[in-house]
GROMACS .gro file of C-alpha atoms in nm:
model
  463
    1SER     CA    1  10.808   7.342  10.303
    2ASN     CA    2  10.798   7.649  10.528
    3THR     CA    3  10.826   7.902  10.246
    4ALA     CA    4  10.512   8.048  10.090
    5ASP     CA    5  10.417   8.332   9.856
    6ILE     CA    6  10.142   8.588   9.903
    7THR     CA    7   9.801   8.417   9.885
    8LEU     CA    8   9.439   8.528   9.910
    9LYS     CA    9   9.303   8.420  10.250
   10ASN     CA   10   8.952   8.562  10.217
   11PHE     CA   11   8.748   8.818  10.023
   12PHE     CA   12   8.402   8.939  10.122
   13VAL     CA   13   8.138   9.204  10.060
   14TYR     CA   14   7.888   9.318  10.322
   15ASN     CA   15   7.623   9.585  10.373
   16VAL     CA   16   7.614   9.749  10.717
   17ASN     CA   17   7.242   9.835  10.690
   18LEU     CA   18   7.126   9.476  10.646
   19GLY     CA   19   7.097   9.207  10.915
   20GLN     CA   20   7.031   9.453  11.197
   21ASN     CA   21   6.791   9.227  11.388
   22GLU     CA   22   6.919   8.960  11.625
   23GLY     CA   23   6.949   8.623  11.457
   24GLN     CA   24   6.953   8.780  11.108
   25GLU     CA   25   7.313   8.910  11.109
   26GLU     CA   26   7.406   8.671  10.828
   27GLU     CA   27   7.189   8.875  10.587
   28LYS     CA   28   7.449   9.153  10.573
   29ILE     CA   29   7.699   8.924  10.396
   30MET     CA   30   7.659   8.976  10.021
   31TYR     CA   31   7.949   8.752   9.918
   32PHE     CA   32   8.220   8.551  10.092
   33TYR     CA   33   8.525   8.365   9.961
   34PRO     CA   34   8.610   8.085  10.027
   35ARG     CA   35   8.250   7.977   9.971
   36GLU     CA   36   8.279   7.671  10.199
   37THR     CA   37   8.376   7.884  10.503
   38ALA     CA   38   8.165   7.803  10.811
   39ILE     CA   39   7.899   8.064  10.888
   40ASP     CA   40   8.040   8.140  11.236
   41VAL     CA   41   8.382   8.213  11.080
   42LYS     CA   42   8.218   8.441  10.821
   43MET     CA   43   8.034   8.632  11.094
   44LYS     CA   44   8.352   8.659  11.300
   45GLU     CA   45   8.543   8.807  11.002
   46VAL     CA   46   8.266   9.059  10.925
   47GLY     CA   47   8.230   9.150  11.294
   48LEU     CA   48   8.607   9.203  11.325
   49SER     CA   49   8.608   9.426  11.016
   50GLU     CA   50   8.319   9.637  11.149
   51ALA     CA   51   8.496   9.673  11.485
   52ILE     CA   52   8.825   9.781  11.321
   53ILE     CA   53   8.644  10.040  11.106
   54LYS     CA   54   8.451  10.179  11.406
   55PHE     CA   55   8.769  10.191  11.615
   56THR     CA   56   8.963  10.389  11.351
   57GLU     CA   57   8.675  10.638  11.317
   58THR     CA   58   8.749  10.763  11.670
   59PHE     CA   59   9.097  10.876  11.562
   60SER     CA   60   9.051  10.999  11.204
   61THR     CA   61   8.790  11.120  10.958
   62ASP     CA   62   8.971  10.925  10.684
   63LEU     CA   63   8.829  10.583  10.600
   64CYS     CA   64   9.012  10.275  10.726
   65GLU     CA   65   9.220  10.131  10.439
   66ALA     CA   66   9.438   9.853  10.582
   67LEU     CA   67   9.529   9.654  10.892
   68GLN     CA   68   9.875   9.501  10.922
   69THR     CA   69   9.947   9.199  11.140
   70LYS     CA   70  10.248   8.968  11.156
   71LYS     CA   71  10.086   8.702  10.934
   72THR     CA   72   9.830   8.891  10.723
   73ARG     CA   73   9.733   9.218  10.560
   74LYS     CA   74   9.365   9.312  10.563
   75LEU     CA   75   9.252   9.572  10.308
   76PHE     CA   76   8.926   9.768  10.328
   77LEU     CA   77   8.735   9.948  10.054
   78GLN     CA   78   8.406  10.137  10.085
   79PRO     CA   79   8.308  10.168   9.716
   80GLU     CA   80   7.951  10.283   9.789
   81ALA     CA   81   7.763  10.409  10.093
   82ASN     CA   82   7.698  10.121  10.341
   83PHE     CA   83   7.898   9.869  10.134
   84TRP     CA   84   8.241   9.740  10.235
   85ILE     CA   85   8.471   9.504  10.047
   86VAL     CA   86   8.743   9.337  10.253
   87MET     CA   87   9.039   9.138  10.121
   88THR     CA   88   9.280   8.947  10.346
   89ILE     CA   89   9.614   8.831  10.207
   90THR     CA   90   9.883   8.623  10.375
   91VAL     CA   91  10.233   8.759  10.429
   92PRO     CA   92  10.502   8.562  10.237
   93THR     CA   93  10.721   8.341  10.455
   94GLY     CA   94  11.074   8.206  10.451
   95TRP     CA   95  11.265   7.958  10.664
   96ASP     CA   96  11.558   8.024  10.893
   97ALA     CA   97  11.745   7.737  11.057
   98LEU     CA   98  11.768   7.924  11.389
   99GLU     CA   99  11.452   8.135  11.393
  100GLY     CA  100  11.219   7.895  11.207
  101THR     CA  101  10.943   8.050  10.996
  102GLU     CA  102  11.008   8.414  10.907
  103TYR     CA  103  10.735   8.652  10.788
  104HIS     CA  104  10.849   8.892  10.515
  105GLY     CA  105  10.600   9.172  10.567
  106ASN     CA  106  10.823   9.425  10.391
  107GLU     CA  107  10.761   9.238  10.063
  108VAL     CA  108  10.390   9.328  10.069
  109GLN     CA  109  10.341   9.665   9.903
  110LEU     CA  110   9.994   9.769  10.021
  111PRO     CA  111   9.929  10.025   9.742
  112LEU     CA  112   9.954   9.745   9.482
  113TYR     CA  113   9.688   9.539   9.659
  114GLU     CA  114   9.469   9.842   9.729
  115ALA     CA  115   9.469   9.901   9.351
  116MET     CA  116   9.388   9.533   9.295
  117LEU     CA  117   9.091   9.554   9.534
  118ARG     CA  118   8.959   9.870   9.368
  119GLN     CA  119   8.996   9.709   9.024
  120ALA     CA  120   8.795   9.408   9.146
  121TYR     CA  121   8.507   9.637   9.251
  122LEU     CA  122   8.513   9.842   8.930
  123THR     CA  123   8.511   9.529   8.714
  124SER     CA  124   8.217   9.386   8.911
  125LYS     CA  125   8.035   9.719   8.873
  126LEU     CA  126   8.090   9.698   8.494
  127PHE     CA  127   7.880   9.380   8.480
  128ILE     CA  128   7.642   9.428   8.774
  129GLY     CA  129   7.605   9.805   8.803
  130PRO     CA  130   7.609   9.996   9.134
  131TYR     CA  131   7.542   9.755   9.422
  132GLN     CA  132   7.280   9.979   9.585
  133SER     CA  133   7.085  10.009   9.257
  134ALA     CA  134   7.084   9.629   9.223
  135ILE     CA  135   6.929   9.594   9.570
  136GLU     CA  136   6.673   9.871   9.511
  137ASN     CA  137   6.565   9.732   9.172
  138HIS     CA  138   6.586   9.356   9.230
  139GLY     CA  139   6.646   9.286   9.602
  140ALA     CA  140   6.942   9.170   9.813
  141ASP     CA  141   6.922   8.807   9.697
  142PHE     CA  142   6.965   8.919   9.336
  143LEU     CA  143   7.284   9.109   9.425
  144LYS     CA  144   7.415   8.808   9.620
  145MET     CA  145   7.359   8.584   9.318
  146LYS     CA  146   7.529   8.832   9.081
  147LEU     CA  147   7.829   8.880   9.312
  148ASP     CA  148   7.866   8.504   9.352
  149MET     CA  149   7.858   8.450   8.974
  150PHE     CA  150   8.110   8.727   8.914
  151PHE     CA  151   8.366   8.692   9.195
  152THR     CA  152   8.378   8.310   9.192
  153ARG     CA  153   8.533   8.335   8.844
  154TYR     CA  154   8.717   8.665   8.890
  155LEU     CA  155   8.911   8.565   9.202
  156LEU     CA  156   9.040   8.248   9.034
  157ASN     CA  157   9.229   8.466   8.785
  158MET     CA  158   9.362   8.721   9.034
  159ARG     CA  159   9.742   8.691   9.030
  160MET     CA  160   9.853   8.785   9.379
  161LYS     CA  161  10.230   8.746   9.338
  162GLU     CA  162  10.267   8.880   8.982
  163ASN     CA  163  10.168   9.234   9.075
  164ASP     CA  164  10.395   9.524   8.975
  165ILE     CA  165  10.386   9.903   8.959
  166VAL     CA  166  10.196   9.897   8.626
  167GLY     CA  167   9.913   9.724   8.816
  168LEU     CA  168   9.919  10.011   9.064
  169PHE     CA  169   9.838  10.261   8.788
  170GLN     CA  170   9.553  10.051   8.638
  171GLY     CA  171   9.630  10.232   8.316
  172VAL     CA  172   9.574  10.190   7.943
  173ARG     CA  173   9.829  10.140   7.667
  174PHE     CA  174   9.761  10.389   7.389
  175LEU     CA  175   9.877  10.336   7.031
  176PRO     CA  176  10.091  10.632   6.918
  177LEU     CA  177   9.995  10.737   6.564
  178ASP     CA  178  10.081  11.024   6.333
  179LYS     CA  179   9.810  11.285   6.273
  180PRO     CA  180   9.685  11.160   5.932
  181THR     CA  181   9.647  10.798   6.049
  182PHE     CA  182   9.477  10.903   6.373
  183LEU     CA  183   9.239  11.138   6.188
  184HIS     CA  184   9.148  10.862   5.941
  185SER     CA  185   9.063  10.637   6.237
  186GLN     CA  186   8.854  10.910   6.399
  187CYS     CA  187   8.670  10.989   6.074
  188PHE     CA  188   8.590  10.619   6.039
  189ILE     CA  189   8.440  10.609   6.391
  190ASN     CA  190   8.234  10.922   6.316
  191SER     CA  191   8.101  10.760   5.998
  192VAL     CA  192   8.001  10.443   6.188
  193GLU     CA  193   7.816  10.642   6.456
  194ALA     CA  194   7.645  10.853   6.188
  195LYS     CA  195   7.526  10.549   5.989
  196PHE     CA  196   7.421  10.337   6.290
  197SER     CA  197   7.220  10.565   6.516
  198LEU     CA  198   7.178  10.285   6.774
  199VAL     CA  199   7.546  10.324   6.866
  200ASP     CA  200   7.605  10.576   7.145
  201TYR     CA  201   7.978  10.527   7.210
  202THR     CA  202   8.270  10.356   7.037
  203MET     CA  203   8.618  10.231   7.129
  204LEU     CA  204   8.886  10.128   6.878
  205PHE     CA  205   9.187   9.904   6.955
  206PHE     CA  206   9.491   9.780   6.766
  207ASN     CA  207   9.597   9.451   6.930
  208ASP     CA  208   9.624   9.543   7.300
  209GLU     CA  209   9.656   9.921   7.250
  210LEU     CA  210   9.375  10.178   7.253
  211ILE     CA  211   9.339  10.417   6.959
  212TRP     CA  212   9.015  10.597   7.046
  213SER     CA  213   8.755  10.596   7.321
  214GLY     CA  214   8.424  10.778   7.337
  215VAL     CA  215   8.377  10.712   7.711
  216GLY     CA  216   8.552  10.854   8.019
  217ALA     CA  217   8.896  10.736   8.129
  218GLU     CA  218   8.780  10.514   8.418
  219ASP     CA  219   8.516  10.327   8.216
  220ALA     CA  220   8.756  10.300   7.921
  221GLN     CA  221   9.021  10.147   8.149
  222ILE     CA  222   8.782   9.881   8.283
  223ILE     CA  223   8.654   9.785   7.936
  224TYR     CA  224   9.013   9.787   7.803
  225ARG     CA  225   9.127   9.555   8.083
  226TYR     CA  226   8.831   9.320   8.025
  227LEU     CA  227   8.889   9.303   7.649
  228VAL     CA  228   9.268   9.267   7.659
  229SER     CA  229   9.301   9.024   7.951
  230SER     CA  230   8.986   8.812   7.914
  231LEU     CA  231   8.751   8.853   7.619
  232LEU     CA  232   8.996   8.875   7.325
  233PRO     CA  233   9.235   8.597   7.440
  234THR     CA  234   8.936   8.362   7.479
  235TYR     CA  235   8.798   8.460   7.136
  236LEU     CA  236   9.136   8.425   6.962
  237LYS     CA  237   9.193   8.084   7.118
  238ALA     CA  238   8.848   7.967   7.001
  239THR     CA  239   8.901   8.116   6.652
  240LYS     CA  240   9.236   7.939   6.623
  241SER     CA  241   9.069   7.607   6.709
  242ILE     CA  242   8.796   7.662   6.448
  243SER     CA  243   9.057   7.751   6.183
  244ALA     CA  244   9.254   7.436   6.261
  245LEU     CA  245   8.941   7.223   6.224
  246SER     CA  246   8.829   7.389   5.902
  247MET     CA  247   9.122   7.519   5.697
  248SER     CA  248   8.905   7.542   5.387
  249ARG     CA  249   8.654   7.776   5.546
  250SER     CA  250   8.615   8.092   5.336
  251LEU     CA  251   8.670   8.438   5.485
  252ALA     CA  252   8.312   8.537   5.406
  253THR     CA  253   8.170   8.281   5.647
  254VAL     CA  254   8.401   8.363   5.940
  255ASN     CA  255   8.209   8.535   6.220
  256ARG     CA  256   8.402   8.844   6.321
  257PHE     CA  257   8.173   8.933   6.613
  258VAL     CA  258   8.351   8.866   6.941
  259THR     CA  259   8.026   8.941   7.126
  260GLY     CA  260   7.684   8.949   6.964
  261PRO     CA  261   7.561   8.687   6.718
  262ASP     CA  262   7.743   8.353   6.719
  263THR     CA  263   7.670   8.338   6.343
  264LEU     CA  264   7.512   8.559   6.077
  265ASN     CA  265   7.305   8.262   5.953
  266ASP     CA  266   6.943   8.326   6.055
  267LYS     CA  267   6.864   7.955   6.085
  268VAL     CA  268   7.095   7.900   6.381
  269TYR     CA  269   7.139   8.257   6.507
  270THR     CA  270   7.158   8.326   6.882
  271ASP     CA  271   7.256   8.661   7.032
  272GLN     CA  272   7.530   8.654   7.298
  273VAL     CA  273   7.586   9.022   7.367
  274PRO     CA  274   7.675   9.113   7.729
  275LYS     CA  275   7.536   9.415   7.911
  276VAL     CA  276   7.776   9.650   8.089
  277TYR     CA  277   7.723   9.948   8.319
  278ILE     CA  278   7.881  10.276   8.205
  279SER     CA  279   7.896  10.567   8.452
  280SER     CA  280   8.115  10.834   8.285
  281VAL     CA  281   7.863  10.930   8.015
  282MET     CA  282   7.569  11.170   7.978
  283THR     CA  283   7.319  10.894   8.060
  284PRO     CA  284   7.478  10.644   8.304
  285GLY     CA  285   7.324  10.300   8.276
  286HIS     CA  286   7.342   9.956   8.115
  287TYR     CA  287   7.459   9.920   7.756
  288HIS     CA  288   7.496   9.632   7.512
  289LEU     CA  289   7.868   9.570   7.449
  290VAL     CA  290   7.907   9.461   7.086
  291VAL     CA  291   8.267   9.375   6.997
  292TYR     CA  292   8.389   9.313   6.641
  293ARG     CA  293   8.740   9.211   6.533
  294LEU     CA  294   8.909   9.208   6.193
  295GLN     CA  295   9.278   9.122   6.163
  296GLN     CA  296   9.453   9.325   6.436
  297LEU     CA  297   9.177   9.582   6.488
  298THR     CA  298   8.901   9.548   6.746
  299ILE     CA  299   8.606   9.786   6.767
  300ALA     CA  300   8.365   9.796   7.062
  301PHE     CA  301   8.019   9.954   7.045
  302LEU     CA  302   7.806  10.064   7.340
  303ILE     CA  303   7.434  10.056   7.259
  304PRO     CA  304   7.156  10.138   7.513
  305SER     CA  305   7.031   9.812   7.666
  306ASP     CA  306   6.665   9.890   7.588
  307GLN     CA  307   6.742   9.866   7.214
  308ILE     CA  308   6.657   9.536   7.045
  309LEU     CA  309   6.947   9.420   6.829
  310LYS     CA  310   6.822   9.227   6.528
  311LEU     CA  311   7.023   9.004   6.295
  312GLU     CA  312   6.979   9.254   6.012
  313PHE     CA  313   7.160   9.517   6.224
  314TYR     CA  314   7.458   9.283   6.272
  315ARG     CA  315   7.469   9.195   5.901
  316SER     CA  316   7.459   9.559   5.799
  317LEU     CA  317   7.728   9.643   6.057
  318ASP     CA  318   7.950   9.359   5.933
  319SER     CA  319   7.929   9.462   5.567
  320PHE     CA  320   8.001   9.826   5.658
  321LEU     CA  321   8.294   9.756   5.893
  322ALA     CA  322   8.490   9.483   5.711
  323PRO     CA  323   8.630   9.677   5.410
  324ARG     CA  324   8.692   9.995   5.611
  325LEU     CA  325   8.869   9.823   5.900
  326GLU     CA  326   9.086   9.631   5.655
  327LYS     CA  327   9.198   9.958   5.496
  328ILE     CA  328   9.272  10.127   5.832
  329CYS     CA  329   9.458   9.819   5.955
  330LYS     CA  330   9.691   9.827   5.651
  331GLU     CA  331   9.752  10.199   5.710
  332ILE     CA  332   9.840  10.147   6.078
  333ILE     CA  333  10.071   9.852   6.003
  334LEU     CA  334  10.250  10.058   5.735
  335TYR     CA  335  10.300  10.346   5.980
  336ARG     CA  336  10.428  10.116   6.256
  337ASP     CA  337  10.671   9.944   6.018
  338GLN     CA  338  10.812  10.284   5.921
  339GLN     CA  339  10.848  10.378   6.289
  340HIS     CA  340  11.030  10.053   6.369
  341GLN     CA  341  11.269  10.115   6.078
  342ASN     CA  342  11.337  10.468   6.203
  343VAL     CA  343  11.404  10.341   6.555
  344SER     CA  344  11.636  10.068   6.423
  345CYS     CA  345  11.831  10.322   6.219
  346SER     CA  346  11.862  10.568   6.508
  347SER     CA  347  11.949  10.304   6.771
  348THR     CA  348  12.314  10.287   6.865
  349SER     CA  349  12.515   9.997   6.992
  350ASP     CA  350  12.550  10.165   7.331
  351ASP     CA  351  12.174  10.175   7.393
  352SER     CA  352  12.133  10.076   7.756
  353MET     CA  353  12.043   9.712   7.803
  354ASP     CA  354  11.992   9.768   8.175
  355THR     CA  355  11.758  10.068   8.149
  356ARG     CA  356  11.387  10.026   8.215
  357TYR     CA  357  11.115  10.282   8.252
  358VAL     CA  358  10.745  10.331   8.314
  359TYR     CA  359  10.535  10.636   8.222
  360PHE     CA  360  10.189  10.718   8.358
  361ASN     CA  361   9.950  11.005   8.287
  362SER     CA  362   9.692  11.025   8.566
  363LEU     CA  363   9.456  11.240   8.354
  364ASN     CA  364   9.387  10.992   8.073
  365LEU     CA  365   9.543  10.681   8.243
  366ALA     CA  366   9.793  10.639   7.957
  367THR     CA  367  10.069  10.395   8.050
  368LYS     CA  368  10.392  10.301   7.875
  369SER     CA  369  10.632  10.052   8.029
  370THR     CA  370  10.941   9.842   7.960
  371LEU     CA  371  10.964   9.701   8.315
  372THR     CA  372  10.870   9.349   8.206
  373GLU     CA  373  11.044   9.351   7.867
  374LYS     CA  374  11.342   9.118   7.814
  375LYS     CA  375  11.621   9.300   7.633
  376PHE     CA  376  11.846   8.994   7.633
  377PRO     CA  377  11.794   8.618   7.697
  378GLY     CA  378  11.773   8.526   8.062
  379GLN     CA  379  11.691   8.877   8.182
  380GLY     CA  380  11.430   8.855   8.458
  381PRO     CA  381  11.179   9.105   8.597
  382ILE     CA  382  11.296   9.392   8.813
  383THR     CA  383  11.393   9.294   9.167
  384LYS     CA  384  11.155   9.328   9.464
  385ASP     CA  385  11.382   9.594   9.615
  386LEU     CA  386  11.358   9.811   9.303
  387LEU     CA  387  10.982   9.755   9.286
  388ASN     CA  388  10.947   9.866   9.650
  389ILE     CA  389  11.145  10.184   9.577
  390LEU     CA  390  10.929  10.259   9.270
  391VAL     CA  391  10.604  10.213   9.463
  392THR     CA  392  10.727  10.424   9.758
  393MET     CA  393  10.843  10.694   9.517
  394HIS     CA  394  10.503  10.703   9.345
  395GLN     CA  395  10.320  10.724   9.679
  396ASN     CA  396  10.541  11.020   9.778
  397GLN     CA  397  10.464  11.193   9.449
  398LYS     CA  398  10.089  11.139   9.501
  399ARG     CA  399  10.115  11.286   9.852
  400LEU     CA  400  10.304  11.591   9.719
  401ALA     CA  401  10.044  11.639   9.444
  402LYS     CA  402   9.767  11.645   9.709
  403GLU     CA  403   9.961  11.919   9.889
  404GLY     CA  404   9.973  12.126   9.569
  405ILE     CA  405  10.329  12.038   9.460
  406THR     CA  406  10.278  11.929   9.099
  407SER     CA  407  10.637  11.891   8.977
  408GLY     CA  408  10.955  11.744   9.118
  409GLU     CA  409  11.223  11.478   9.092
  410HIS     CA  410  11.339  11.196   9.320
  411ILE     CA  411  11.669  11.011   9.278
  412VAL     CA  412  11.770  10.703   9.479
  413LYS     CA  413  12.091  10.500   9.458
  414THR     CA  414  12.081  10.141   9.588
  415LYS     CA  415  12.357   9.925   9.738
  416THR     CA  416  12.358   9.719   9.416
  417ASP     CA  417  12.460  10.022   9.203
  418HIS     CA  418  12.109  10.073   9.066
  419TRP     CA  419  11.972  10.422   9.025
  420VAL     CA  420  11.597  10.485   9.049
  421ILE     CA  421  11.471  10.818   8.918
  422GLY     CA  422  11.117  10.951   8.944
  423ARG     CA  423  10.989  11.263   8.770
  424MET     CA  424  10.650  11.427   8.816
  425SER     CA  425  10.501  11.713   8.616
  426ASN     CA  426  10.147  11.817   8.520
  427SER     CA  427   9.984  11.490   8.642
  428ARG     CA  428  10.244  11.288   8.450
  429HIS     CA  429  10.485  11.047   8.617
  430PHE     CA  430  10.801  10.897   8.467
  431TYR     CA  431  11.016  10.640   8.649
  432ILE     CA  432  11.350  10.500   8.533
  433THR     CA  433  11.573  10.226   8.672
  434LEU     CA  434  11.929  10.186   8.547
  435GLU     CA  435  12.241  10.007   8.663
  436ARG     CA  436  12.558  10.217   8.662
  437LYS     CA  437  12.883  10.154   8.848
  438LYS     CA  438  13.118  10.444   8.927
  439THR     CA  439  12.865  10.698   8.800
  440ASN     CA  440  12.791  11.032   8.964
  441LEU     CA  441  12.467  11.227   8.994
  442VAL     CA  442  12.547  11.462   8.704
  443GLU     CA  443  12.607  11.169   8.464
  444VAL     CA  444  12.284  10.999   8.575
  445SER     CA  445  12.090  11.323   8.520
  446GLU     CA  446  12.231  11.347   8.166
  447GLU     CA  447  12.130  10.987   8.097
  448VAL     CA  448  11.776  11.056   8.222
  449LYS     CA  449  11.755  11.364   8.002
  450LYS     CA  450  11.849  11.155   7.695
  451ILE     CA  451  11.588  10.889   7.780
  452CYS     CA  452  11.317  11.154   7.827
  453GLU     CA  453  11.401  11.315   7.492
  454LYS     CA  454  11.398  10.979   7.314
  455GLN     CA  455  11.091  10.819   7.474
  456LEU     CA  456  10.874  11.120   7.555
  457LYS     CA  457  10.938  11.361   7.267
  458SER     CA  458  10.586  11.501   7.263
  459ILE     CA  459  10.539  11.518   7.640
  460PHE     CA  460  10.639  11.836   7.823
  461PHE     CA  461  10.807  11.792   8.160
  462HIS     CA  462  10.828  12.120   8.348
  463LEU     CA  463  11.113  12.074   8.596
   0.00000   0.00000   0.00000
């Protein structure tokens, strides 16, 4: 077949200060995918990247971000001084009977893959720490080993063709709660931190939504993404298997620690708590990440890595958390059930089946989206054309914000009778797609106003 989707061609990390002597150039390569690539090909790729970066420096003070060719897109990221991460992706192809293979470069939205590359670095930094610090403390070979261990697994799970505008934001889904329920949750976290002085910072989740975070937005986003997309699904799958094997197992013996001790039985106890690097706190550094789950609530604790976590600490934590989390979980479920009933009662039969939206707050990275939701059987994801318009619209809004224009509205009508509306105000972005035939601009504006009032009641849009 001559048709192909976007694929990852190569991915590598190098340090410009290493391998300066003749015959030692290979030393500058910290990591290279695919691993089996011949050394001369690796050196050629790194050399080409260095040449492109040097060449662009003669024309602009801005860092080189991407190189577009007919068959590939090469993306560049300098996350730290002297370090570059380069990702090359192939352009999707189609087949034409007359022209042969056709390259669909317009289907590659670079901002989506730039966000993907940045997310890859930030996630690696979560587990390794700053690259330069790793070299200074342990040497270049240590960093190479750590990068190989991390990226070999990470790149396998990178979904190149399933990227959408929500991936561009790299945001966090927050759980909306009423004041009493939120305050009860916050009081609970304060009581945990007061009782267990080892705990520096705490995060609380309900399913895949964040309730509270004691760390900065960027660190919270990376931990959130790790928990929701990797750690919790693996834990829940394993827990389900254990439950199936031992239906008679009592609740008291179930280990609720996602990370930490594999059991609270001192005879067979082993500690499996990972260390993560947190930068947006008073004392940046490595912390133990202890994660505990009960029913639909997950709580994550960050404890300085120089602290020794003993079994007695875990037992005490377990006995303190279990009854309190159970109570809060019931309270949240009750509140959500009431909200769903209210929504059901207020919903009308003419609620738009073809309306989708995405909201993003760039200050706290809060994201809310219905772009991938199926409102009726057989409904697919939004089309590539609509996705391209959304991404372009967001890039325009970012550019305007840099120029000091903090509020505005964009409206686009497509050939397929779709309307795409983008609103920006006070670092908040709201995008809507809807399909309307024989509709004018005034009617669309009224529809958008209704959606904003319904979905974003508590958010002020100054337009």
